[in-house]
């Protein structure tokens, strides 16, 4: 747990080695948040007039610096409990995203002008001003750069509040940007409230849970500040009856649930299998987990699943499994263990069978190394079950027939559907990502993700009043 006390700030302990202090950050009070926001506002007045290509250049240079920087992945592994190879992957992906954004931003934000029989219309993309980014701990580097990159490219400046559960690596990453453009304030809900509700903040970009999202939305509403919300998910996986499930497919399916110990918004959180294939898939799943799931210390390169983030999270996840067992479900332990489980917040990965759709392990976001395997009888039935509930982040469908998979995927109530994969292996820098229903609104990645950070403003000269125009009655609507 982070300890937040006046004087000591936030102390971050390694969740795999309790008692090992990874680092400390100071807590920003409301006065410090105010100074950061006002300084960001001053800097933005110059930054917004810098040509788009030069603004994009800042992203490219930060990407190069990130790729060259040493030690960030290890620091992230120690503060978050994610396996170090995953952390290296996240850092590489984040650098690739910055390069992608740098390449595409100038065109995305370019003026568009039409001059035709209806008149002359200029559309321009105006930055908001100061963007507040409030981010979670589970993939802090990429989830922060998905906000800071487009914010800067569009001509905004940024104030970032990282999660107190993983504040260290992302702070080091943000030091690779010019300091006047990106400021960091640390703390928990209080600091987040001061930032989201600050009247000089013009856009809030948030990734995290629904409860915090609601509180941030309420704080921002007082100043009529728009909010982008990337919230949680309860992603369904639907294996159609013709799904190709060789070893590589099964390995990918297993890690779609257990990467980052299941603590990923778009993890595969419930797996639906045709009843006729259920026993075979269950056995293949357990065999795949024996190949892929190694619970251990994040700095051990054999480890693929680390501890969960905190003692509270471990308790909550074990409670979900115990509740499923009380309802008559079975929990099958998966993979192998290389850790001394008493040294950290380790939770043994399990596959749950025999759970009903109403069990919380199925109906809610478990956000831990637990996944239910569920039989179904027909496609309409499984689609209705997949779409049940308030969340709609990701989903996936697995089939040997790609057209059949696409036809099925169109019917998901999800912001993003994967075909024959799920979770990070399905990501694309060019594909917009975000939720529908209560999983939030706003998009990251792709051109849509860039455009969230600018407002389209118009200048219009109606043809009727241009030189030689026919005019129009005072107060008339154009035809
Ligand atoms: P969280 O909501 O507890 O915290 C996220 C951030 O909000 C942190 O910086 C935290 O300090 C801050 N915060 C918390 N309460 C606040 C309040 N009342 N006012 C202002 N700020 C506040 O989330 P977490 O535990 O860090 O992450 C887990 C959740 O995030 C899960 O639900 C997960 O699905 C979701 N998530 C979503 C995505 C996505 O892209 N949709 C990605 C990753 C995580």
mmCIF file of C-alpha atoms in Angstrom, residues 83 86 246-260 284-296 301-306 334-338 349:
data_model
loop_
_atom_site.group_PDB
_atom_site.id
_atom_site.type_symbol
_atom_site.label_atom_id
_atom_site.label_comp_id
_atom_site.label_asym_id
_atom_site.label_seq_id
_atom_site.Cartn_x
_atom_site.Cartn_y
_atom_site.Cartn_z
ATOM 1 C CA UNK A 83 6.971 -8.892 -15.112
ATOM 2 C CA UNK A 86 6.010 -6.892 -19.991
ATOM 3 C CA UNK A 246 -4.122 -25.089 -31.577
ATOM 4 C CA UNK A 247 -1.448 -24.667 -28.892
ATOM 5 C CA UNK A 248 -0.455 -21.165 -30.004
ATOM 6 C CA UNK A 249 -4.112 -20.040 -29.980
ATOM 7 C CA UNK A 250 -4.668 -21.505 -26.531
ATOM 8 C CA UNK A 251 -1.475 -19.924 -25.173
ATOM 9 C CA UNK A 252 -2.636 -16.543 -26.515
ATOM 10 C CA UNK A 253 -6.108 -17.034 -25.021
ATOM 11 C CA UNK A 254 -4.657 -17.836 -21.597
ATOM 12 C CA UNK A 255 -2.302 -14.840 -21.548
ATOM 13 C CA UNK A 256 -5.153 -12.582 -22.723
ATOM 14 C CA UNK A 257 -6.602 -13.199 -19.254
ATOM 15 C CA UNK A 258 -3.481 -13.486 -17.110
ATOM 16 C CA UNK A 259 -1.045 -10.864 -18.423
ATOM 17 C CA UNK A 260 -0.445 -8.282 -15.666
ATOM 18 C CA UNK A 284 -6.532 -27.559 -23.477
ATOM 19 C CA UNK A 285 -6.779 -24.399 -21.373
ATOM 20 C CA UNK A 286 -5.198 -26.046 -18.339
ATOM 21 C CA UNK A 287 -2.457 -27.499 -20.564
ATOM 22 C CA UNK A 288 -1.797 -24.085 -22.143
ATOM 23 C CA UNK A 289 -1.592 -22.473 -18.719
ATOM 24 C CA UNK A 290 0.958 -25.103 -17.687
ATOM 25 C CA UNK A 291 3.102 -23.847 -20.620
ATOM 26 C CA UNK A 292 2.520 -20.119 -20.167
ATOM 27 C CA UNK A 293 1.611 -19.158 -16.593
ATOM 28 C CA UNK A 294 4.561 -18.858 -14.226
ATOM 29 C CA UNK A 295 3.748 -17.007 -11.008
ATOM 30 C CA UNK A 296 6.851 -15.397 -9.625
ATOM 31 C CA UNK A 301 12.733 -13.481 -16.457
ATOM 32 C CA UNK A 302 10.907 -16.825 -16.231
ATOM 33 C CA UNK A 303 7.950 -15.084 -14.581
ATOM 34 C CA UNK A 304 4.892 -14.323 -16.701
ATOM 35 C CA UNK A 305 2.477 -13.429 -13.876
ATOM 36 C CA UNK A 306 3.501 -11.282 -10.921
ATOM 37 C CA UNK A 334 -3.259 -22.878 -13.202
ATOM 38 C CA UNK A 335 0.385 -22.846 -14.180
ATOM 39 C CA UNK A 336 3.405 -23.144 -11.919
ATOM 40 C CA UNK A 337 4.717 -21.189 -8.964
ATOM 41 C CA UNK A 338 8.301 -19.922 -8.631
ATOM 42 C CA UNK A 349 -4.163 -17.927 -11.043
#
